[in-house]
GROMACS .gro file of C-alpha atoms in nm:
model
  373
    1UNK     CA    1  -3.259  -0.246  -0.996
    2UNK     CA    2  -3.041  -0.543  -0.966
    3UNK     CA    3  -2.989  -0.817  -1.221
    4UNK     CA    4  -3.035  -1.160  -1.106
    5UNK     CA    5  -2.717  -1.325  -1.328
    6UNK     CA    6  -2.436  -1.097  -1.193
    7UNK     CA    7  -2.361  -1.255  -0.899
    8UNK     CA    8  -2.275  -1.541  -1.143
    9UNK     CA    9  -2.096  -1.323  -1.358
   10UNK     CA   10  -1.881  -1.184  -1.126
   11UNK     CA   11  -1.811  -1.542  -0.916
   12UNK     CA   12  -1.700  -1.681  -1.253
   13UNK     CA   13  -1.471  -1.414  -1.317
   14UNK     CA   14  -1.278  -1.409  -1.004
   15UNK     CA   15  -1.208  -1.760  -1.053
   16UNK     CA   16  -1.095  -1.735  -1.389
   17UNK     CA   17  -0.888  -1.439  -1.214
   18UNK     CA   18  -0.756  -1.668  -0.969
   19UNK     CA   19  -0.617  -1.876  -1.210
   20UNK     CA   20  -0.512  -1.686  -1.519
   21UNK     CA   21  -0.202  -1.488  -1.507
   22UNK     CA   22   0.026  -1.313  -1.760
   23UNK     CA   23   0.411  -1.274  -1.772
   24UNK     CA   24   0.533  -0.943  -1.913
   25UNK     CA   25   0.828  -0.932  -2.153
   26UNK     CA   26   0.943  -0.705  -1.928
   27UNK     CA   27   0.821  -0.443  -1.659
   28UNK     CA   28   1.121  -0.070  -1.596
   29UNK     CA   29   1.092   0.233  -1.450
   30UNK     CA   30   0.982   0.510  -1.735
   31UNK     CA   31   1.253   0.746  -1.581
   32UNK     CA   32   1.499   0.609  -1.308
   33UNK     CA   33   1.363   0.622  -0.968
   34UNK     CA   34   1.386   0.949  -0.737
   35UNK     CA   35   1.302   1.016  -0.406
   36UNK     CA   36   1.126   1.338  -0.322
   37UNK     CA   37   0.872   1.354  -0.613
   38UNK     CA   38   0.568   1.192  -0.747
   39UNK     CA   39   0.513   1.080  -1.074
   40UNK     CA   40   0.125   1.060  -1.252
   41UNK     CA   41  -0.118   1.051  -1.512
   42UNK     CA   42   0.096   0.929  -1.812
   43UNK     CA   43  -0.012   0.966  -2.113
   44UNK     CA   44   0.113   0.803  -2.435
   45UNK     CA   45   0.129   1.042  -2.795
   46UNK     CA   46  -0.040   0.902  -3.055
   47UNK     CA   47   0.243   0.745  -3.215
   48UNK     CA   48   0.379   0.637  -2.852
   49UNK     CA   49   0.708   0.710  -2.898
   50UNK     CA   50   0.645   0.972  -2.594
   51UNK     CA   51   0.456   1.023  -2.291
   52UNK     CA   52   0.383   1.285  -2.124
   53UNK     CA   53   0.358   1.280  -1.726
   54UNK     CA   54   0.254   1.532  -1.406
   55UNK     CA   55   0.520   1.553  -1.127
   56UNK     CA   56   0.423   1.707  -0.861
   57UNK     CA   57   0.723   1.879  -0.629
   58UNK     CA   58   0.581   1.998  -0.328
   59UNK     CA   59   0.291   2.239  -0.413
   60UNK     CA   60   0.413   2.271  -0.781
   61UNK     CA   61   0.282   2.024  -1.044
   62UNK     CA   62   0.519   2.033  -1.381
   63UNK     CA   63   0.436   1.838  -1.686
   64UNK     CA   64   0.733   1.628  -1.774
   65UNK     CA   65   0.782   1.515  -2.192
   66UNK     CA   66   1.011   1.164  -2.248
   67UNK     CA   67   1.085   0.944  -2.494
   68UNK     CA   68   0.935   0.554  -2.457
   69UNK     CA   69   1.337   0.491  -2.363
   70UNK     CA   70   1.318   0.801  -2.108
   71UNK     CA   71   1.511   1.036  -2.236
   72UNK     CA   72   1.402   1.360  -2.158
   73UNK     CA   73   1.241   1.623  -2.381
   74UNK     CA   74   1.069   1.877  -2.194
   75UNK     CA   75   1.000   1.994  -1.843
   76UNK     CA   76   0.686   2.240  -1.811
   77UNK     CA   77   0.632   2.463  -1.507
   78UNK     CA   78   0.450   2.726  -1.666
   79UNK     CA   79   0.432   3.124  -1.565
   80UNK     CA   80   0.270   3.340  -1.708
   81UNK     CA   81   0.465   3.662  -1.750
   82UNK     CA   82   0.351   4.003  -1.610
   83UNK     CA   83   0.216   4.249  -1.817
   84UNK     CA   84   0.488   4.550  -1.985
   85UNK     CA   85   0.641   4.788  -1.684
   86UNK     CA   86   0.397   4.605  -1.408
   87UNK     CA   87   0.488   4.291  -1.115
   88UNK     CA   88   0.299   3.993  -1.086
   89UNK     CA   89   0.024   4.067  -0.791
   90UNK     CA   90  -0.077   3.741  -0.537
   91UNK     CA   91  -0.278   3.776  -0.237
   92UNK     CA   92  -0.176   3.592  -0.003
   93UNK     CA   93  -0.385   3.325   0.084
   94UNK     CA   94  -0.620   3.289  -0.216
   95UNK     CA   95  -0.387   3.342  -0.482
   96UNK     CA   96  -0.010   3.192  -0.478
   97UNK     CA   97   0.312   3.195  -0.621
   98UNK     CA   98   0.220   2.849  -0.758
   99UNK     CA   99   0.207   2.670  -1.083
  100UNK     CA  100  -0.024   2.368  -1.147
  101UNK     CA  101  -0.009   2.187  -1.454
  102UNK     CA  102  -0.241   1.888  -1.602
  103UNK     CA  103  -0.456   1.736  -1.798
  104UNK     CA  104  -0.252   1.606  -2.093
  105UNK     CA  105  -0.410   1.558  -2.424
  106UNK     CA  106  -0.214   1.520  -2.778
  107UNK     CA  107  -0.250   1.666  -3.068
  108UNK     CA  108  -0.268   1.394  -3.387
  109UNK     CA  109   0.096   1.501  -3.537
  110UNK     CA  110   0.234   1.418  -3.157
  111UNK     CA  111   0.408   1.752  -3.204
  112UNK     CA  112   0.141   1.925  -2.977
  113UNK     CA  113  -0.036   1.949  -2.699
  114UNK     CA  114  -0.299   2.095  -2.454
  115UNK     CA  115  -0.310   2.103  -2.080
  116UNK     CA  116  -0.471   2.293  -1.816
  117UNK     CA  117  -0.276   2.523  -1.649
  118UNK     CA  118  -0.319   2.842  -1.361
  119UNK     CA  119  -0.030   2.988  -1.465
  120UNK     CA  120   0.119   3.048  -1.161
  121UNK     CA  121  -0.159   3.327  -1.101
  122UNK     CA  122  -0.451   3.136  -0.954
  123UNK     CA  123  -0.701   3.107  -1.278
  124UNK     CA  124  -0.726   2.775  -1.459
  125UNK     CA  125  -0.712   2.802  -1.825
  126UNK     CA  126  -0.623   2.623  -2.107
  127UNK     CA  127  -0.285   2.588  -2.245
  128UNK     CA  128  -0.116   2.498  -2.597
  129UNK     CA  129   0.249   2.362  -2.617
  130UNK     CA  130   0.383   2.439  -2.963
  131UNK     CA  131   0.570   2.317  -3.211
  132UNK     CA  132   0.887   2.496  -3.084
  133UNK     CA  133   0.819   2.381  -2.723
  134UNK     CA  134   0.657   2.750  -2.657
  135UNK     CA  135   0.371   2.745  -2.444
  136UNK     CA  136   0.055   2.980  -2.525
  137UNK     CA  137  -0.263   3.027  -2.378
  138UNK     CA  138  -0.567   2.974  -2.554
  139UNK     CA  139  -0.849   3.057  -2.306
  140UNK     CA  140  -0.862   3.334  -2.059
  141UNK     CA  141  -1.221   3.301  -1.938
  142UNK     CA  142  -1.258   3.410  -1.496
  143UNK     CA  143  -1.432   3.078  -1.482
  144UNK     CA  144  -1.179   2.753  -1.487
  145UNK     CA  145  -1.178   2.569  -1.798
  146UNK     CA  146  -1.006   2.162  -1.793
  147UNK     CA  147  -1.121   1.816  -1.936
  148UNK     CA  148  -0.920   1.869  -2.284
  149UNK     CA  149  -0.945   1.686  -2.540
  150UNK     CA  150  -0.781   1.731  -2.840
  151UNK     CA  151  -0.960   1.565  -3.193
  152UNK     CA  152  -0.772   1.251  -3.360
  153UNK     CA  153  -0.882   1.392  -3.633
  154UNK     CA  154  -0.837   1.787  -3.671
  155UNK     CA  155  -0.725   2.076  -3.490
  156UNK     CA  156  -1.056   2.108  -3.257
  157UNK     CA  157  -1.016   2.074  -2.892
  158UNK     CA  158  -1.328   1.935  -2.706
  159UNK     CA  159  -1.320   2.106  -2.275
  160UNK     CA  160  -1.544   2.127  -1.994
  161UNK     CA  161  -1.616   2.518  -1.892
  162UNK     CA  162  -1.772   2.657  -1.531
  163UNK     CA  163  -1.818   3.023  -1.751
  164UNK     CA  164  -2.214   2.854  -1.800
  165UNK     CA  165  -2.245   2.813  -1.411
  166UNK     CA  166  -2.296   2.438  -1.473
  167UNK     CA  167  -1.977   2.272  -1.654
  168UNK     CA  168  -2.090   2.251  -2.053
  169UNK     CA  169  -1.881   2.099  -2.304
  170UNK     CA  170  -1.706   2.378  -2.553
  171UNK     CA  171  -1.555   2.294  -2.836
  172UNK     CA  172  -1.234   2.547  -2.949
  173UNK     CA  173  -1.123   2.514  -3.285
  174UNK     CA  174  -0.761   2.626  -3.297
  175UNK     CA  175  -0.730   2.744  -3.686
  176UNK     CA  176  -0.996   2.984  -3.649
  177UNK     CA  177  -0.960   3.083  -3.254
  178UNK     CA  178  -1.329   3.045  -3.262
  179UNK     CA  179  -1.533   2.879  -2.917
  180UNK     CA  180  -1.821   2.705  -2.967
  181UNK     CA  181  -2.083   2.580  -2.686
  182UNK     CA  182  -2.199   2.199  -2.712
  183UNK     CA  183  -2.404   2.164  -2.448
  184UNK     CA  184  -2.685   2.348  -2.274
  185UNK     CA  185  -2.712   2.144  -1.936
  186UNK     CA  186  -2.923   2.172  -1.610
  187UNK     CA  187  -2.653   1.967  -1.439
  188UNK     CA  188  -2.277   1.902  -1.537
  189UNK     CA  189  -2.099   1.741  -1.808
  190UNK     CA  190  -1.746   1.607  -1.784
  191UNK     CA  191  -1.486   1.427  -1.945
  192UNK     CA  192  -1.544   1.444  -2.297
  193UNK     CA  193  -1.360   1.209  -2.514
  194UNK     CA  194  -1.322   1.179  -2.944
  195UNK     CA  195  -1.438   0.880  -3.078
  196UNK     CA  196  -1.126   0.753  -3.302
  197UNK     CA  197  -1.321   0.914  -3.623
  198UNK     CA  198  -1.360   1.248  -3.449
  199UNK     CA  199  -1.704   1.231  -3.543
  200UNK     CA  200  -1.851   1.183  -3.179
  201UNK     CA  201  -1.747   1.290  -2.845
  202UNK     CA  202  -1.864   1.054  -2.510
  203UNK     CA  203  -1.936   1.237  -2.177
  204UNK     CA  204  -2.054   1.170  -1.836
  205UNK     CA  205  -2.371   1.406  -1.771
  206UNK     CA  206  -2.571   1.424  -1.458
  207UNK     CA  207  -2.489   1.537  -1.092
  208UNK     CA  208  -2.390   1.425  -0.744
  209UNK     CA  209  -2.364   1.010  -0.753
  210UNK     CA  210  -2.594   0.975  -1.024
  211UNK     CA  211  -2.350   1.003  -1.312
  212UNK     CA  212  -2.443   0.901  -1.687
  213UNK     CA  213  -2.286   0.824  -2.043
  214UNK     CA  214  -2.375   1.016  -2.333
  215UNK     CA  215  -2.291   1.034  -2.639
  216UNK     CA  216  -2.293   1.389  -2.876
  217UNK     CA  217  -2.243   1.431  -3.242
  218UNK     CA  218  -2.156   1.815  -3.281
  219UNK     CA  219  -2.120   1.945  -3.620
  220UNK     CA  220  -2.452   1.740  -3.711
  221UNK     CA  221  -2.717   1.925  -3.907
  222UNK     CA  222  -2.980   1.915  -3.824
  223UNK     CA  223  -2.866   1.859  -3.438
  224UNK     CA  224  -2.942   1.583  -3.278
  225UNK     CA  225  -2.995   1.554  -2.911
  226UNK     CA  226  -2.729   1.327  -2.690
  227UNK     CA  227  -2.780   0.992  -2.715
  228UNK     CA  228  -2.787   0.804  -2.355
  229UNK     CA  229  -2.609   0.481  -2.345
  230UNK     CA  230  -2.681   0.437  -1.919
  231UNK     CA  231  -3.010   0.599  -1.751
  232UNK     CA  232  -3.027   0.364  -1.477
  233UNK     CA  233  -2.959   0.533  -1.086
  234UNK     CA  234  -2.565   0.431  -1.034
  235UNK     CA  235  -2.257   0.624  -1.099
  236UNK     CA  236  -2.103   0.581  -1.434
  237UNK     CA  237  -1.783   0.761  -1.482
  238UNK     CA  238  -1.487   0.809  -1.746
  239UNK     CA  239  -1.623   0.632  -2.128
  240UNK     CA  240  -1.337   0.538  -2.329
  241UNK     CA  241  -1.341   0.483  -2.668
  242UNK     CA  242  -1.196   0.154  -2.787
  243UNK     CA  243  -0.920   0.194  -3.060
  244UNK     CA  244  -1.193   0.058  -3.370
  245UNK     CA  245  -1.471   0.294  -3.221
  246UNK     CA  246  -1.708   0.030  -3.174
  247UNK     CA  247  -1.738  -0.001  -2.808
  248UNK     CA  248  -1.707   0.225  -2.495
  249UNK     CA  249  -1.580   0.107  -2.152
  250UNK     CA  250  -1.641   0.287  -1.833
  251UNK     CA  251  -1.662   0.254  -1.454
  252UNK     CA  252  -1.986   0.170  -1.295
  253UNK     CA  253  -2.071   0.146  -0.913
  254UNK     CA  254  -2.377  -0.086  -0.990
  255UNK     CA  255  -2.279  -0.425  -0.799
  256UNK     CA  256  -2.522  -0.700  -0.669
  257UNK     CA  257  -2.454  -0.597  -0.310
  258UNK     CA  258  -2.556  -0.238  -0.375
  259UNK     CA  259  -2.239  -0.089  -0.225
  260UNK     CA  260  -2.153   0.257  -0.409
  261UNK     CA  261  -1.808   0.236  -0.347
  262UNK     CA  262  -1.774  -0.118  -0.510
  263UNK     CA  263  -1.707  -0.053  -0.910
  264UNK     CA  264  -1.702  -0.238  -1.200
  265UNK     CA  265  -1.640  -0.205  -1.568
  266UNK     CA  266  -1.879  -0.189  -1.839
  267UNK     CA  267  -1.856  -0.225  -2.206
  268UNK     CA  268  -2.127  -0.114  -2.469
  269UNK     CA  269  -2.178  -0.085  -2.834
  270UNK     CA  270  -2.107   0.298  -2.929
  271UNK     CA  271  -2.360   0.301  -3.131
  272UNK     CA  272  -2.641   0.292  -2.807
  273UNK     CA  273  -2.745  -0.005  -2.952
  274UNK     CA  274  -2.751  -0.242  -2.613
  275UNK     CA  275  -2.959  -0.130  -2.269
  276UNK     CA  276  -2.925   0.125  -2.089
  277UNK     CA  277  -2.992  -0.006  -1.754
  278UNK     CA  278  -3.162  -0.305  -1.550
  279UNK     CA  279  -3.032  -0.675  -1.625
  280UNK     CA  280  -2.951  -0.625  -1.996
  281UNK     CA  281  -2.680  -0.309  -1.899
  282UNK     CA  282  -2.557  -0.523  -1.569
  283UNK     CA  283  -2.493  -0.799  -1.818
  284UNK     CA  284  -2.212  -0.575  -2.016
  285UNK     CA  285  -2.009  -0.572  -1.673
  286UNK     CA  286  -1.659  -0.763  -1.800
  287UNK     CA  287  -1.464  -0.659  -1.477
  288UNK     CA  288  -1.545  -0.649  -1.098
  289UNK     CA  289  -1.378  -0.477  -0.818
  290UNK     CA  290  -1.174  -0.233  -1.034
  291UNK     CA  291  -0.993   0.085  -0.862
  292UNK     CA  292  -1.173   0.396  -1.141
  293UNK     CA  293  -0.865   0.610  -1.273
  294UNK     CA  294  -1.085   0.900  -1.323
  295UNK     CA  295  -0.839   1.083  -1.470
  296UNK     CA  296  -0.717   0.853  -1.734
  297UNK     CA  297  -1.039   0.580  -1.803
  298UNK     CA  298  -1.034   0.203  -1.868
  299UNK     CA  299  -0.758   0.215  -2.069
  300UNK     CA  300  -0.822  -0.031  -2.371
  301UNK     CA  301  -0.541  -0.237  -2.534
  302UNK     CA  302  -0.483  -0.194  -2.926
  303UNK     CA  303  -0.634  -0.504  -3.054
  304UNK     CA  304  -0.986  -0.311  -2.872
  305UNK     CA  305  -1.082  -0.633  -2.716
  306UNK     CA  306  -0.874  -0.629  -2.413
  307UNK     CA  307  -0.882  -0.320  -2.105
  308UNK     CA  308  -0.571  -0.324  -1.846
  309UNK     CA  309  -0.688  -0.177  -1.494
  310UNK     CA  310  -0.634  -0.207  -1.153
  311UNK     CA  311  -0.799  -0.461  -0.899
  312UNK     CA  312  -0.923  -0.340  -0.567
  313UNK     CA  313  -0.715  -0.614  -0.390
  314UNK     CA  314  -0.569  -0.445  -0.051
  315UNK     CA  315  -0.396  -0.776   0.007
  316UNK     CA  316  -0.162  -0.766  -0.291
  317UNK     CA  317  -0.122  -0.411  -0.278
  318UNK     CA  318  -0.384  -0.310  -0.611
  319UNK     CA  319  -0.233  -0.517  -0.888
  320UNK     CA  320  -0.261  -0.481  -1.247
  321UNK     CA  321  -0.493  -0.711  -1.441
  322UNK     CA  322  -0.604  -0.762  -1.804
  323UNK     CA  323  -1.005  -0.804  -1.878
  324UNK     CA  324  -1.098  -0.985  -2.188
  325UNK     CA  325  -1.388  -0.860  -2.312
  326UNK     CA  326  -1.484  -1.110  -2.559
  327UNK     CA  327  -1.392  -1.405  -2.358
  328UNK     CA  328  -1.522  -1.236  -1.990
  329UNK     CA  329  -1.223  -1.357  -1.822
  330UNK     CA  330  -0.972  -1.134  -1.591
  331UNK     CA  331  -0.582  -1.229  -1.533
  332UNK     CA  332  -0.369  -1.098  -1.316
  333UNK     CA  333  -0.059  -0.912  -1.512
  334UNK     CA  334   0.264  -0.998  -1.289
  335UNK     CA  335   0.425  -0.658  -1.324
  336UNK     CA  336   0.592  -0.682  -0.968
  337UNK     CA  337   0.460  -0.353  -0.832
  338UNK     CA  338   0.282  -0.221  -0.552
  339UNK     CA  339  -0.011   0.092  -0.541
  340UNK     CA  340  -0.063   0.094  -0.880
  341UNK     CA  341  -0.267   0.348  -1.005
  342UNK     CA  342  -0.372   0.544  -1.383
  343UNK     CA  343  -0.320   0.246  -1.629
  344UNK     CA  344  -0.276   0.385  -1.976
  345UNK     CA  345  -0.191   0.194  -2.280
  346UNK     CA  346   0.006   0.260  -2.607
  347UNK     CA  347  -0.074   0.253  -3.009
  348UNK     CA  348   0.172  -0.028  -2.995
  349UNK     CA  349   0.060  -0.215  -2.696
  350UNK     CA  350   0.355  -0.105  -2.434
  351UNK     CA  351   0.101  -0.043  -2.056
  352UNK     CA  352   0.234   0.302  -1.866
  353UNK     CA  353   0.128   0.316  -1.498
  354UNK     CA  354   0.210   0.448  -1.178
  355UNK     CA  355   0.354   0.278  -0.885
  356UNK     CA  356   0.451   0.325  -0.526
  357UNK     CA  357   0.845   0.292  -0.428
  358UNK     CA  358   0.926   0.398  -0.119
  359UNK     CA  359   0.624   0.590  -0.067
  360UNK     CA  360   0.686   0.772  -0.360
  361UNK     CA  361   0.521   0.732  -0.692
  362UNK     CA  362   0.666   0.656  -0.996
  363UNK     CA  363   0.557   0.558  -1.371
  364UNK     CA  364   0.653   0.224  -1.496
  365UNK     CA  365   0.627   0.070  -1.807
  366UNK     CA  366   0.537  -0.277  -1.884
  367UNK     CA  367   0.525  -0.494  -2.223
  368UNK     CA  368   0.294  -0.797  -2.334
  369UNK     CA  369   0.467  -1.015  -2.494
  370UNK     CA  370   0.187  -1.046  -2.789
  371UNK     CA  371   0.257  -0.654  -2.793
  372UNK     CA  372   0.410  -0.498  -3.145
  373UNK     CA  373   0.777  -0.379  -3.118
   0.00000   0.00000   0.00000
């Protein structure tokens, strides 16, 4: 179904886009540039006085922990250790000497983390950093668990499990080391995410290209089912909650030209309180021609009114811009770089993302100058 006003729409906002731009205070490397490694998927602690990156060198993927000045804290390329008097086993060709690390989400002290990990052995589980900087694991399921996400609120981590055959949402609740299933699914849920309360947790649920948002409230007695906030027949991937919990952006491929790999951003009320498809959801579209970041999401400002993400402009190499949601007007933020990819923003306002030099990628750091110190 296609809604007659958003060709308007999305005319009006590329010529507000044409004409608005914003000057950073300033735009620097995270970490000084390197050749020979590529930097990702930052991702700001809740204070944001560090972020946490992937690095991938060759095969290997390490999680790397810096200050917002750079200066180094950690470097994770987790192994797990072979068991008393026995060697690590690998078969060759289905199970390597490798370690992949991702999937960063912070605890609400900023002390702690979880990631996803294989150990170096081949089976994707979930990790915890500690306090200490020791690393434990806290699944050990055959089937590969990923999609943390840790509660603003309390020690429960929300994750995406294949051990159901289908990808359900578990929650793991680290005081009592107890797992609990959310979700009984006949097709796939992904990406859960807290609302800022940690009363709510949004997900994508469906299968294929016909993704949709939901929303769950676990914990509820009596339970309630998940509350759709899309149901119409286009892709909708990665809801973000903004920062006041009222709202939740995410990617859409609905377009007027009908082209699935054209996306957009959407914005709805949290509370599933505007359509869920047709004209009236098509109307909530407050940026066209966006590049998704599935791994990171439209990644809101603080003041939860503005979204930084990346244009699908080949021409001037995928630049930055800044969506107003409130005002429906798009500006171009002049950070200077080139292949920018995985926009993430601070408590305080400072915008991580990654960028190509060189043909290598590296995280960058840029600051608005209505941003807080």
């Amino acid at each position: 179904m296609r809604a007659p006003g958003l060709v308007l729409l999305a005319a009006a906002t590329l010529a507000v886009a044409a004409e608005e731009q914003i000057e950073p205070e300033f735009v620097r490397p995270l970490v000084p540039v390197e050749r020979g490694r590529n930097d990702s998927n930052p991702v700001w602690s809740p204070a944001g006085d560090m972020i946490a990156f992937e690095r991938s060198r060759g095969d290997d993927r390490e999680i790397v922990v810096v200050r917002s000045d750079g200066a180094p804290v950690q470097t994770i390329r987790h192994q797990n250790s072979a068991a008393p008097g026995k060697a690590q086993f690998f078969f060759p060709g289905v199970v390597e000497d490798t370690s992949y690390n991702s999937g960063i989400s912070w605890s609400p002290d900023g002390k702690r983390f979880v990631f996803m990990s294989n150990g170096g052995e081949g089976n994707y589980d979930l990790y915890l950093r500690e306090l200490d900087g020791a690393i434990s694991r806290i699944t050990t399921h055959k089937e590969k668990d990923g999609h943390a996400h840790w509660s603003p609120v309390q020690d429960r981590i929300a994750f995406i499990s294949g051990r159901s055959g289908k990808g359900d949402v578990y929650l793991f609740d680290l005081a009592k080391k107890s797992t609990t299933r959310l979700t009984l699914g006949e097709s796939s849920y992904l990406y859960p995410q807290w609302s800022p309360d940690g009363r709510r947790l949004a997900v994508i649920h469906g299968s294929n290209e016909n993704h949709d948002v939901y929303v769950l409230e676990p914990g509820r007695a009596p339970p309630v089912p998940p509350k759709a906030l899309s149901t119409w027949h286009y892709d909708d991937l990665r809801p973000v909650w903004s920062p006041d919990g009222k709202r939740i952006a995410f990617y859409t491929n609905y377009n007027p030209a009908g082209d699935p790999k054209t996306w957009a951003i959407a914005v709805v009320a949290a509370d599933g309180s505007d359509p869920t498809e047709g004209s009236g959801l098509a109307a909530r579209i407050v940026a066209t021609d966006v590049v998704p970041d599935v791994e990171r999401g439209p990644a809101w400002l603080p003041d939860s009114r503005r979204i930084a993400y990346v244009r699908e402009e080949r021409e001037a190499f995928y630049p930055v811009y800044i969506a107003d949601v409130e005002r429906r007007t798009n500006a171009l933020l002049r950070t200077g770089t080139k292949m920018n990819h995985d926009v993430t923003c601070s408590p305080a306002g400072l915008i991580a993302f990654r960028a190509q030099v060189d043909q290598w990628d590296q995280v960058y750091v840029a600051k608005l100058k209505d941003a807080k110190p």
